[in-house]
Amino acid sequence: MPAYQARPALNIRCWACREPSRRTWMCSEELAATQMSVKELKIALDDRGVSWRGVCFERTELEAALTRAQEAGPGSEADDAGRQEDLGGEEGASASVKAASTLADEEARYAAAYEAGLARASCLRVKEIRTELAARSIGWATLFEKSELAATLAAAYARAALFSSSGALEPGSARSLNAEQLRQEMQDGRTPMLLDVYATWCGPCKLLAPQLEQLAAELGSSCRVAKLDSDAEPQLSTELRVAGLPTLIFLRGDGSQLSEAFRVEGVPGNAAALRQLVVQHLEV
């Protein structure tokens, strides 16, 4: 596929000259990923045949994916296909078909979630969109059009919908859940979950809180980090056999639901020790 090709008129700027008049990709130089808007990043990835839906949720992830594609140069997709063929025989073909099917399902789910999120975000005022983005620690200072703000918020909505079955959790953040939300999350075994059962009056729980936030930021979409207030949800705390606070429960998914892999009471040393427990018991 050529590096650039003419497209129908679109309301975005040319990558190289940044002029909106012609709105084509026929310029001789390609901008770095960091110089493109989110919309331009997505179009550039599509042009290169790089899948990003359901995979890249943040601007930084889109930039990284495009940078890798730019560095790989033309033919990288063919090389990937060749490596798939090296798997050989029916086993390799079966693995390829399964991977393609899974990716297609993820892309379809993301597309549906994004469209729903875009409809929801478009109904908000600009100030409301910016407030929601700020609450999610998503920068909006470089987004000037409402359409760009709405698209960014829609991506955040879609990310939450795919990552969390209850919609209450987001990648990179530790959130408190009520009993109904936690039960719903535990029926979703697509990604593992670290659960912190705490109390607002508990001193060690307060010490653990910043470690959980740091860990959640490091884990991103590979693991859900949830919290449960034992005083607000005593029945569920009893069902979870919580005897001391804080209690960390490591839940591993099998694709359909979660099951307990390990638990520890108290603060497990420092952030590095907590991260090691996650690696050991949740394999992320």
PDB file of C-alpha atoms in Angstrom:
ATOM      1  CA  MET A   1       0.000   0.000   0.000  1.00  0.00           C
ATOM      2  CA  PRO A   2       1.446   3.447  -0.911  1.00  0.00           C
ATOM      3  CA  ALA A   3       2.457   5.712   1.926  1.00  0.00           C
ATOM      4  CA  TYR A   4      -0.113   8.270   0.834  1.00  0.00           C
ATOM      5  CA  GLN A   5      -3.159   8.162  -1.362  1.00  0.00           C
ATOM      6  CA  ALA A   6      -5.830  10.634  -2.340  1.00  0.00           C
ATOM      7  CA  ARG A   7      -9.004  10.440  -0.301  1.00  0.00           C
ATOM      8  CA  PRO A   8     -12.403  12.117  -0.556  1.00  0.00           C
ATOM      9  CA  ALA A   9     -12.633  15.508   1.105  1.00  0.00           C
ATOM     10  CA  LEU A  10     -12.492  15.144   4.864  1.00  0.00           C
ATOM     11  CA  ASN A  11     -12.608  17.790   7.553  1.00  0.00           C
ATOM     12  CA  ILE A  12      -9.023  17.240   8.671  1.00  0.00           C
ATOM     13  CA  ARG A  13      -5.692  18.806   7.792  1.00  0.00           C
ATOM     14  CA  CYS A  14      -2.949  17.432   5.596  1.00  0.00           C
ATOM     15  CA  TRP A  15      -0.280  15.689   7.678  1.00  0.00           C
ATOM     16  CA  ALA A  16       2.631  17.547   6.146  1.00  0.00           C
ATOM     17  CA  CYS A  17       1.508  21.039   5.149  1.00  0.00           C
ATOM     18  CA  ARG A  18      -1.352  21.250   7.704  1.00  0.00           C
ATOM     19  CA  GLU A  19      -3.415  23.095   5.111  1.00  0.00           C
ATOM     20  CA  PRO A  20      -7.149  22.276   5.189  1.00  0.00           C
ATOM     21  CA  SER A  21      -7.841  23.345   1.601  1.00  0.00           C
ATOM     22  CA  ARG A  22      -7.026  20.167  -0.362  1.00  0.00           C
ATOM     23  CA  ARG A  23      -7.417  17.671   2.476  1.00  0.00           C
ATOM     24  CA  THR A  24      -5.461  14.886   0.815  1.00  0.00           C
ATOM     25  CA  TRP A  25      -2.413  12.827   1.714  1.00  0.00           C
ATOM     26  CA  MET A  26      -0.361  13.607  -1.371  1.00  0.00           C
ATOM     27  CA  CYS A  27       2.429  15.513   0.409  1.00  0.00           C
ATOM     28  CA  SER A  28       6.022  14.339   0.201  1.00  0.00           C
ATOM     29  CA  GLU A  29       6.793  14.240   3.920  1.00  0.00           C
ATOM     30  CA  GLU A  30       5.079  12.381   6.706  1.00  0.00           C
ATOM     31  CA  LEU A  31       4.720  14.005  10.101  1.00  0.00           C
ATOM     32  CA  ALA A  32       5.773  12.252  13.256  1.00  0.00           C
ATOM     33  CA  ALA A  33       2.982  10.573  15.192  1.00  0.00           C
ATOM     34  CA  THR A  34       3.275  13.165  17.969  1.00  0.00           C
ATOM     35  CA  GLN A  35       2.365  15.927  15.508  1.00  0.00           C
ATOM     36  CA  MET A  36      -0.913  14.364  14.394  1.00  0.00           C
ATOM     37  CA  SER A  37      -4.365  14.743  15.876  1.00  0.00           C
ATOM     38  CA  VAL A  38      -6.131  11.675  17.259  1.00  0.00           C
ATOM     39  CA  LYS A  39      -8.276  11.461  14.128  1.00  0.00           C
ATOM     40  CA  GLU A  40      -5.202  11.637  11.892  1.00  0.00           C
ATOM     41  CA  LEU A  41      -3.465   8.945  13.937  1.00  0.00           C
ATOM     42  CA  LYS A  42      -6.399   6.584  13.469  1.00  0.00           C
ATOM     43  CA  ILE A  43      -6.613   7.244   9.730  1.00  0.00           C
ATOM     44  CA  ALA A  44      -2.860   6.760   9.375  1.00  0.00           C
ATOM     45  CA  LEU A  45      -3.082   3.404  11.150  1.00  0.00           C
ATOM     46  CA  ASP A  46      -6.001   2.360   8.938  1.00  0.00           C
ATOM     47  CA  ASP A  47      -4.009   3.311   5.827  1.00  0.00           C
ATOM     48  CA  ARG A  48      -1.175   1.068   6.958  1.00  0.00           C
ATOM     49  CA  GLY A  49      -3.513  -1.807   7.747  1.00  0.00           C
ATOM     50  CA  VAL A  50      -2.680  -1.635  11.459  1.00  0.00           C
ATOM     51  CA  SER A  51      -5.554  -2.645  13.720  1.00  0.00           C
ATOM     52  CA  TRP A  52      -6.139  -0.260  16.633  1.00  0.00           C
ATOM     53  CA  ARG A  53      -9.812  -0.682  17.560  1.00  0.00           C
ATOM     54  CA  GLY A  54     -10.171  -2.487  20.861  1.00  0.00           C
ATOM     55  CA  VAL A  55      -6.369  -2.373  21.241  1.00  0.00           C
ATOM     56  CA  CYS A  56      -5.303   1.286  21.473  1.00  0.00           C
ATOM     57  CA  PHE A  57      -7.420   3.400  23.811  1.00  0.00           C
ATOM     58  CA  GLU A  58      -5.119   6.292  24.714  1.00  0.00           C
ATOM     59  CA  ARG A  59      -3.467   8.829  22.405  1.00  0.00           C
ATOM     60  CA  THR A  60      -0.057   7.586  23.582  1.00  0.00           C
ATOM     61  CA  GLU A  61      -0.958   4.032  22.521  1.00  0.00           C
ATOM     62  CA  LEU A  62      -2.042   5.253  19.073  1.00  0.00           C
ATOM     63  CA  GLU A  63       1.210   7.213  18.731  1.00  0.00           C
ATOM     64  CA  ALA A  64       3.270   4.180  19.756  1.00  0.00           C
ATOM     65  CA  ALA A  65       1.445   1.904  17.290  1.00  0.00           C
ATOM     66  CA  LEU A  66       1.960   4.331  14.406  1.00  0.00           C
ATOM     67  CA  THR A  67       5.596   4.944  15.324  1.00  0.00           C
ATOM     68  CA  ARG A  68       6.250   1.189  15.250  1.00  0.00           C
ATOM     69  CA  ALA A  69       4.546   0.945  11.865  1.00  0.00           C
ATOM     70  CA  GLN A  70       6.558   3.877  10.509  1.00  0.00           C
ATOM     71  CA  GLU A  71       9.826   2.372  11.720  1.00  0.00           C
ATOM     72  CA  ALA A  72       8.931  -1.058  10.313  1.00  0.00           C
ATOM     73  CA  GLY A  73       8.346   0.463   6.890  1.00  0.00           C
ATOM     74  CA  PRO A  74       6.503  -1.065   3.911  1.00  0.00           C
ATOM     75  CA  GLY A  75       6.120  -4.820   3.890  1.00  0.00           C
ATOM     76  CA  SER A  76       5.918  -5.242   7.631  1.00  0.00           C
ATOM     77  CA  GLU A  77       2.388  -6.622   7.374  1.00  0.00           C
ATOM     78  CA  ALA A  78       3.571  -9.178   4.812  1.00  0.00           C
ATOM     79  CA  ASP A  79       6.444 -10.114   7.078  1.00  0.00           C
ATOM     80  CA  ASP A  80       3.978 -10.681   9.896  1.00  0.00           C
ATOM     81  CA  ALA A  81       1.950 -12.928   7.594  1.00  0.00           C
ATOM     82  CA  GLY A  82       5.093 -14.871   6.750  1.00  0.00           C
ATOM     83  CA  ARG A  83       5.851 -15.417  10.410  1.00  0.00           C
ATOM     84  CA  GLN A  84       2.313 -16.720  10.891  1.00  0.00           C
ATOM     85  CA  GLU A  85       2.866 -19.226   8.061  1.00  0.00           C
ATOM     86  CA  ASP A  86       6.007 -20.452   9.823  1.00  0.00           C
ATOM     87  CA  LEU A  87       3.798 -21.859  12.561  1.00  0.00           C
ATOM     88  CA  GLY A  88       3.001 -24.537  10.002  1.00  0.00           C
ATOM     89  CA  GLY A  89       0.222 -27.043   9.459  1.00  0.00           C
ATOM     90  CA  GLU A  90      -3.280 -27.110  10.839  1.00  0.00           C
ATOM     91  CA  GLU A  91      -2.173 -25.919  14.279  1.00  0.00           C
ATOM     92  CA  GLY A  92      -0.793 -22.674  12.887  1.00  0.00           C
ATOM     93  CA  ALA A  93      -3.838 -22.131  10.691  1.00  0.00           C
ATOM     94  CA  SER A  94      -6.185 -22.800  13.594  1.00  0.00           C
ATOM     95  CA  ALA A  95      -4.303 -20.371  15.820  1.00  0.00           C
ATOM     96  CA  SER A  96      -4.424 -17.694  13.123  1.00  0.00           C
ATOM     97  CA  VAL A  97      -8.157 -18.148  12.578  1.00  0.00           C
ATOM     98  CA  LYS A  98      -8.833 -18.040  16.302  1.00  0.00           C
ATOM     99  CA  ALA A  99      -6.723 -14.918  16.768  1.00  0.00           C
ATOM    100  CA  ALA A 100      -8.420 -13.207  13.834  1.00  0.00           C
ATOM    101  CA  SER A 101     -11.855 -14.114  15.169  1.00  0.00           C
ATOM    102  CA  THR A 102     -11.008 -12.809  18.635  1.00  0.00           C
ATOM    103  CA  LEU A 103      -9.658  -9.570  17.211  1.00  0.00           C
ATOM    104  CA  ALA A 104     -12.729  -9.141  15.016  1.00  0.00           C
ATOM    105  CA  ASP A 105     -14.996  -9.654  18.022  1.00  0.00           C
ATOM    106  CA  GLU A 106     -13.021  -7.102  20.039  1.00  0.00           C
ATOM    107  CA  GLU A 107     -13.163  -4.594  17.200  1.00  0.00           C
ATOM    108  CA  ALA A 108     -16.899  -5.097  16.794  1.00  0.00           C
ATOM    109  CA  ARG A 109     -17.492  -4.615  20.521  1.00  0.00           C
ATOM    110  CA  TYR A 110     -15.310  -1.527  20.548  1.00  0.00           C
ATOM    111  CA  ALA A 111     -17.035  -0.057  17.488  1.00  0.00           C
ATOM    112  CA  ALA A 112     -20.463  -0.531  19.070  1.00  0.00           C
ATOM    113  CA  ALA A 113     -19.301   0.893  22.398  1.00  0.00           C
ATOM    114  CA  TYR A 114     -17.629   3.835  20.670  1.00  0.00           C
ATOM    115  CA  GLU A 115     -20.721   4.727  18.649  1.00  0.00           C
ATOM    116  CA  ALA A 116     -22.866   4.596  21.793  1.00  0.00           C
ATOM    117  CA  GLY A 117     -20.300   6.681  23.650  1.00  0.00           C
ATOM    118  CA  LEU A 118     -20.100   9.223  20.840  1.00  0.00           C
ATOM    119  CA  ALA A 119     -23.870   9.670  20.846  1.00  0.00           C
ATOM    120  CA  ARG A 120     -23.752  10.165  24.603  1.00  0.00           C
ATOM    121  CA  ALA A 121     -20.809  12.592  24.519  1.00  0.00           C
ATOM    122  CA  SER A 122     -22.256  14.637  21.656  1.00  0.00           C
ATOM    123  CA  CYS A 123     -25.266  15.504  23.813  1.00  0.00           C
ATOM    124  CA  LEU A 124     -23.037  17.215  26.380  1.00  0.00           C
ATOM    125  CA  ARG A 125     -21.889  20.813  26.349  1.00  0.00           C
ATOM    126  CA  VAL A 126     -18.204  21.538  25.781  1.00  0.00           C
ATOM    127  CA  LYS A 127     -17.720  22.458  29.438  1.00  0.00           C
ATOM    128  CA  GLU A 128     -19.326  19.191  30.545  1.00  0.00           C
ATOM    129  CA  ILE A 129     -17.123  17.161  28.198  1.00  0.00           C
ATOM    130  CA  ARG A 130     -14.000  18.871  29.509  1.00  0.00           C
ATOM    131  CA  THR A 131     -15.110  18.216  33.087  1.00  0.00           C
ATOM    132  CA  GLU A 132     -15.592  14.513  32.364  1.00  0.00           C
ATOM    133  CA  LEU A 133     -12.232  14.281  30.615  1.00  0.00           C
ATOM    134  CA  ALA A 134     -10.509  15.994  33.539  1.00  0.00           C
ATOM    135  CA  ALA A 135     -12.199  13.600  35.979  1.00  0.00           C
ATOM    136  CA  ARG A 136     -10.636  10.747  34.004  1.00  0.00           C
ATOM    137  CA  SER A 137      -7.216  12.460  33.960  1.00  0.00           C
ATOM    138  CA  ILE A 138      -7.432  12.830  30.172  1.00  0.00           C
ATOM    139  CA  GLY A 139      -5.806  15.951  28.775  1.00  0.00           C
ATOM    140  CA  TRP A 140      -7.927  18.164  26.519  1.00  0.00           C
ATOM    141  CA  ALA A 141      -5.833  21.343  26.195  1.00  0.00           C
ATOM    142  CA  THR A 142      -4.881  20.530  22.577  1.00  0.00           C
ATOM    143  CA  LEU A 143      -8.463  19.688  21.579  1.00  0.00           C
ATOM    144  CA  PHE A 144     -10.196  22.779  20.205  1.00  0.00           C
ATOM    145  CA  GLU A 145     -13.261  21.450  18.407  1.00  0.00           C
ATOM    146  CA  LYS A 146     -16.231  19.936  20.178  1.00  0.00           C
ATOM    147  CA  SER A 147     -16.068  16.998  17.771  1.00  0.00           C
ATOM    148  CA  GLU A 148     -12.511  16.225  18.945  1.00  0.00           C
ATOM    149  CA  LEU A 149     -13.510  16.518  22.600  1.00  0.00           C
ATOM    150  CA  ALA A 150     -16.550  14.293  22.052  1.00  0.00           C
ATOM    151  CA  ALA A 151     -14.487  11.688  20.176  1.00  0.00           C
ATOM    152  CA  THR A 152     -11.926  11.568  22.986  1.00  0.00           C
ATOM    153  CA  LEU A 153     -14.627  11.166  25.621  1.00  0.00           C
ATOM    154  CA  ALA A 154     -16.382   8.538  23.485  1.00  0.00           C
ATOM    155  CA  ALA A 155     -13.141   6.548  23.397  1.00  0.00           C
ATOM    156  CA  ALA A 156     -12.987   6.755  27.194  1.00  0.00           C
ATOM    157  CA  TYR A 157     -16.582   5.532  27.429  1.00  0.00           C
ATOM    158  CA  ALA A 158     -15.801   2.664  25.041  1.00  0.00           C
ATOM    159  CA  ARG A 159     -12.667   1.744  26.962  1.00  0.00           C
ATOM    160  CA  ALA A 160     -14.640   1.554  30.199  1.00  0.00           C
ATOM    161  CA  ALA A 161     -17.397  -0.508  28.569  1.00  0.00           C
ATOM    162  CA  LEU A 162     -14.921  -3.088  27.226  1.00  0.00           C
ATOM    163  CA  PHE A 163     -12.711  -3.137  30.293  1.00  0.00           C
ATOM    164  CA  SER A 164     -15.449  -3.266  32.916  1.00  0.00           C
ATOM    165  CA  SER A 165     -18.730  -5.143  32.617  1.00  0.00           C
ATOM    166  CA  SER A 166     -20.330  -2.824  35.183  1.00  0.00           C
ATOM    167  CA  GLY A 167     -18.870   0.271  33.535  1.00  0.00           C
ATOM    168  CA  ALA A 168     -17.603   1.468  36.919  1.00  0.00           C
ATOM    169  CA  LEU A 169     -13.922   0.607  36.402  1.00  0.00           C
ATOM    170  CA  GLU A 170     -11.426   2.185  34.032  1.00  0.00           C
ATOM    171  CA  PRO A 171      -7.918   1.110  33.012  1.00  0.00           C
ATOM    172  CA  GLY A 172      -5.224   2.791  35.060  1.00  0.00           C
ATOM    173  CA  SER A 173      -7.436   3.650  38.018  1.00  0.00           C
ATOM    174  CA  ALA A 174      -8.522   1.968  41.265  1.00  0.00           C
ATOM    175  CA  ARG A 175     -12.241   2.537  41.849  1.00  0.00           C
ATOM    176  CA  SER A 176     -14.623   1.703  44.691  1.00  0.00           C
ATOM    177  CA  LEU A 177     -17.567  -0.519  43.780  1.00  0.00           C
ATOM    178  CA  ASN A 178     -20.842  -1.312  45.464  1.00  0.00           C
ATOM    179  CA  ALA A 179     -21.986  -4.901  45.951  1.00  0.00           C
ATOM    180  CA  GLU A 180     -24.029  -5.050  42.745  1.00  0.00           C
ATOM    181  CA  GLN A 181     -21.176  -3.711  40.645  1.00  0.00           C
ATOM    182  CA  LEU A 182     -18.630  -6.078  42.186  1.00  0.00           C
ATOM    183  CA  ARG A 183     -20.853  -9.121  41.661  1.00  0.00           C
ATOM    184  CA  GLN A 184     -21.202  -8.128  38.022  1.00  0.00           C
ATOM    185  CA  GLU A 185     -17.443  -7.697  37.650  1.00  0.00           C
ATOM    186  CA  MET A 186     -16.799 -11.118  39.179  1.00  0.00           C
ATOM    187  CA  GLN A 187     -18.935 -12.734  36.487  1.00  0.00           C
ATOM    188  CA  ASP A 188     -16.593 -11.332  33.844  1.00  0.00           C
ATOM    189  CA  GLY A 189     -13.472 -13.477  33.527  1.00  0.00           C
ATOM    190  CA  ARG A 190     -11.881 -11.755  30.520  1.00  0.00           C
ATOM    191  CA  THR A 191      -9.281  -9.945  32.643  1.00  0.00           C
ATOM    192  CA  PRO A 192      -7.996 -10.644  36.171  1.00  0.00           C
ATOM    193  CA  MET A 193      -8.901  -8.411  39.092  1.00  0.00           C
ATOM    194  CA  LEU A 194      -7.194  -7.258  42.269  1.00  0.00           C
ATOM    195  CA  LEU A 195      -9.756  -6.482  44.972  1.00  0.00           C
ATOM    196  CA  ASP A 196      -8.968  -4.353  48.023  1.00  0.00           C
ATOM    197  CA  VAL A 197     -11.453  -4.729  50.886  1.00  0.00           C
ATOM    198  CA  TYR A 198     -10.986  -1.720  53.147  1.00  0.00           C
ATOM    199  CA  ALA A 199     -12.616   0.597  55.683  1.00  0.00           C
ATOM    200  CA  THR A 200     -12.487   4.380  55.834  1.00  0.00           C
ATOM    201  CA  TRP A 201     -11.326   4.323  59.475  1.00  0.00           C
ATOM    202  CA  CYS A 202      -8.515   1.811  58.837  1.00  0.00           C
ATOM    203  CA  GLY A 203      -5.017   3.332  59.016  1.00  0.00           C
ATOM    204  CA  PRO A 204      -3.204   0.608  57.027  1.00  0.00           C
ATOM    205  CA  CYS A 205      -5.941   0.853  54.370  1.00  0.00           C
ATOM    206  CA  LYS A 206      -5.072   4.524  53.903  1.00  0.00           C
ATOM    207  CA  LEU A 207      -1.393   3.612  53.510  1.00  0.00           C
ATOM    208  CA  LEU A 208      -2.272   1.046  50.853  1.00  0.00           C
ATOM    209  CA  ALA A 209      -4.465   3.387  48.780  1.00  0.00           C
ATOM    210  CA  PRO A 210      -1.662   5.274  46.940  1.00  0.00           C
ATOM    211  CA  GLN A 211       0.130   1.990  46.209  1.00  0.00           C
ATOM    212  CA  LEU A 212      -3.033   0.677  44.555  1.00  0.00           C
ATOM    213  CA  GLU A 213      -3.383   3.816  42.449  1.00  0.00           C
ATOM    214  CA  GLN A 214       0.237   3.514  41.313  1.00  0.00           C
ATOM    215  CA  LEU A 215      -0.213  -0.172  40.539  1.00  0.00           C
ATOM    216  CA  ALA A 216      -3.421   0.448  38.589  1.00  0.00           C
ATOM    217  CA  ALA A 217      -1.639   3.053  36.476  1.00  0.00           C
ATOM    218  CA  GLU A 218       1.149   0.560  35.709  1.00  0.00           C
ATOM    219  CA  LEU A 219      -1.199  -2.325  34.889  1.00  0.00           C
ATOM    220  CA  GLY A 220      -3.479  -0.322  32.612  1.00  0.00           C
ATOM    221  CA  SER A 221      -5.944  -2.552  30.772  1.00  0.00           C
ATOM    222  CA  SER A 222      -4.224  -5.822  31.741  1.00  0.00           C
ATOM    223  CA  CYS A 223      -5.879  -6.011  35.168  1.00  0.00           C
ATOM    224  CA  ARG A 224      -8.855  -4.492  36.955  1.00  0.00           C
ATOM    225  CA  VAL A 225      -8.140  -2.867  40.321  1.00  0.00           C
ATOM    226  CA  ALA A 226     -11.269  -2.557  42.464  1.00  0.00           C
ATOM    227  CA  LYS A 227     -12.062  -1.567  46.038  1.00  0.00           C
ATOM    228  CA  LEU A 228     -14.892  -2.553  48.376  1.00  0.00           C
ATOM    229  CA  ASP A 229     -15.873  -0.638  51.523  1.00  0.00           C
ATOM    230  CA  SER A 230     -16.477  -3.366  54.103  1.00  0.00           C
ATOM    231  CA  ASP A 231     -18.686  -1.112  56.246  1.00  0.00           C
ATOM    232  CA  ALA A 232     -20.866  -0.097  53.302  1.00  0.00           C
ATOM    233  CA  GLU A 233     -21.160  -3.698  52.031  1.00  0.00           C
ATOM    234  CA  PRO A 234     -20.962  -5.957  55.132  1.00  0.00           C
ATOM    235  CA  GLN A 235     -22.877  -8.876  53.578  1.00  0.00           C
ATOM    236  CA  LEU A 236     -20.577  -9.185  50.591  1.00  0.00           C
ATOM    237  CA  SER A 237     -17.535  -8.758  52.839  1.00  0.00           C
ATOM    238  CA  THR A 238     -18.771 -11.719  54.865  1.00  0.00           C
ATOM    239  CA  GLU A 239     -19.318 -13.770  51.708  1.00  0.00           C
ATOM    240  CA  LEU A 240     -15.735 -12.986  50.719  1.00  0.00           C
ATOM    241  CA  ARG A 241     -14.560 -14.294  54.125  1.00  0.00           C
ATOM    242  CA  VAL A 242     -12.839 -11.040  55.049  1.00  0.00           C
ATOM    243  CA  ALA A 243     -11.406 -11.337  58.569  1.00  0.00           C
ATOM    244  CA  GLY A 244      -8.944  -8.439  58.658  1.00  0.00           C
ATOM    245  CA  LEU A 245      -8.378  -5.098  56.977  1.00  0.00           C
ATOM    246  CA  PRO A 246      -7.117  -4.407  54.471  1.00  0.00           C
ATOM    247  CA  THR A 247      -7.578  -7.697  52.629  1.00  0.00           C
ATOM    248  CA  LEU A 248      -6.260  -8.031  49.095  1.00  0.00           C
ATOM    249  CA  ILE A 249      -7.933 -10.738  47.009  1.00  0.00           C
ATOM    250  CA  PHE A 250      -6.293 -11.794  43.749  1.00  0.00           C
ATOM    251  CA  LEU A 251      -8.916 -13.030  41.273  1.00  0.00           C
ATOM    252  CA  ARG A 252      -7.916 -14.836  38.100  1.00  0.00           C
ATOM    253  CA  GLY A 253     -10.226 -15.118  35.091  1.00  0.00           C
ATOM    254  CA  ASP A 254     -11.006 -18.206  33.042  1.00  0.00           C
ATOM    255  CA  GLY A 255     -12.864 -16.347  30.322  1.00  0.00           C
ATOM    256  CA  SER A 256     -16.309 -16.649  31.907  1.00  0.00           C
ATOM    257  CA  GLN A 257     -15.891 -15.778  35.583  1.00  0.00           C
ATOM    258  CA  LEU A 258     -13.319 -15.038  38.274  1.00  0.00           C
ATOM    259  CA  SER A 259     -11.958 -17.373  40.920  1.00  0.00           C
ATOM    260  CA  GLU A 260      -9.699 -16.628  43.861  1.00  0.00           C
ATOM    261  CA  ALA A 261      -6.019 -17.333  43.292  1.00  0.00           C
ATOM    262  CA  PHE A 262      -4.517 -15.801  46.431  1.00  0.00           C
ATOM    263  CA  ARG A 263      -5.230 -13.391  49.285  1.00  0.00           C
ATOM    264  CA  VAL A 264      -3.209 -11.439  51.798  1.00  0.00           C
ATOM    265  CA  GLU A 265      -4.179  -9.414  54.861  1.00  0.00           C
ATOM    266  CA  GLY A 266      -2.429  -6.157  55.675  1.00  0.00           C
ATOM    267  CA  VAL A 267      -0.129  -3.974  53.589  1.00  0.00           C
ATOM    268  CA  PRO A 268       2.307  -6.209  51.623  1.00  0.00           C
ATOM    269  CA  GLY A 269       5.423  -4.100  52.107  1.00  0.00           C
ATOM    270  CA  ASN A 270       6.000  -1.485  49.417  1.00  0.00           C
ATOM    271  CA  ALA A 271       4.655  -0.923  45.906  1.00  0.00           C
ATOM    272  CA  ALA A 272       7.296  -3.219  44.397  1.00  0.00           C
ATOM    273  CA  ALA A 273       6.238  -6.081  46.684  1.00  0.00           C
ATOM    274  CA  LEU A 274       2.608  -5.571  45.711  1.00  0.00           C
ATOM    275  CA  ARG A 275       3.521  -5.559  42.033  1.00  0.00           C
ATOM    276  CA  GLN A 276       5.433  -8.811  42.464  1.00  0.00           C
ATOM    277  CA  LEU A 277       2.390 -10.474  44.045  1.00  0.00           C
ATOM    278  CA  VAL A 278       0.280  -9.438  41.070  1.00  0.00           C
ATOM    279  CA  VAL A 279       2.838 -10.849  38.637  1.00  0.00           C
ATOM    280  CA  GLN A 280       3.092 -14.079  40.614  1.00  0.00           C
ATOM    281  CA  HIS A 281      -0.603 -14.778  41.133  1.00  0.00           C
ATOM    282  CA  LEU A 282      -2.336 -13.018  38.239  1.00  0.00           C
ATOM    283  CA  GLU A 283       0.420 -13.447  35.635  1.00  0.00           C
ATOM    284  CA  VAL A 284       0.165  -9.895  34.279  1.00  0.00           C
TER     285      VAL A 284
END
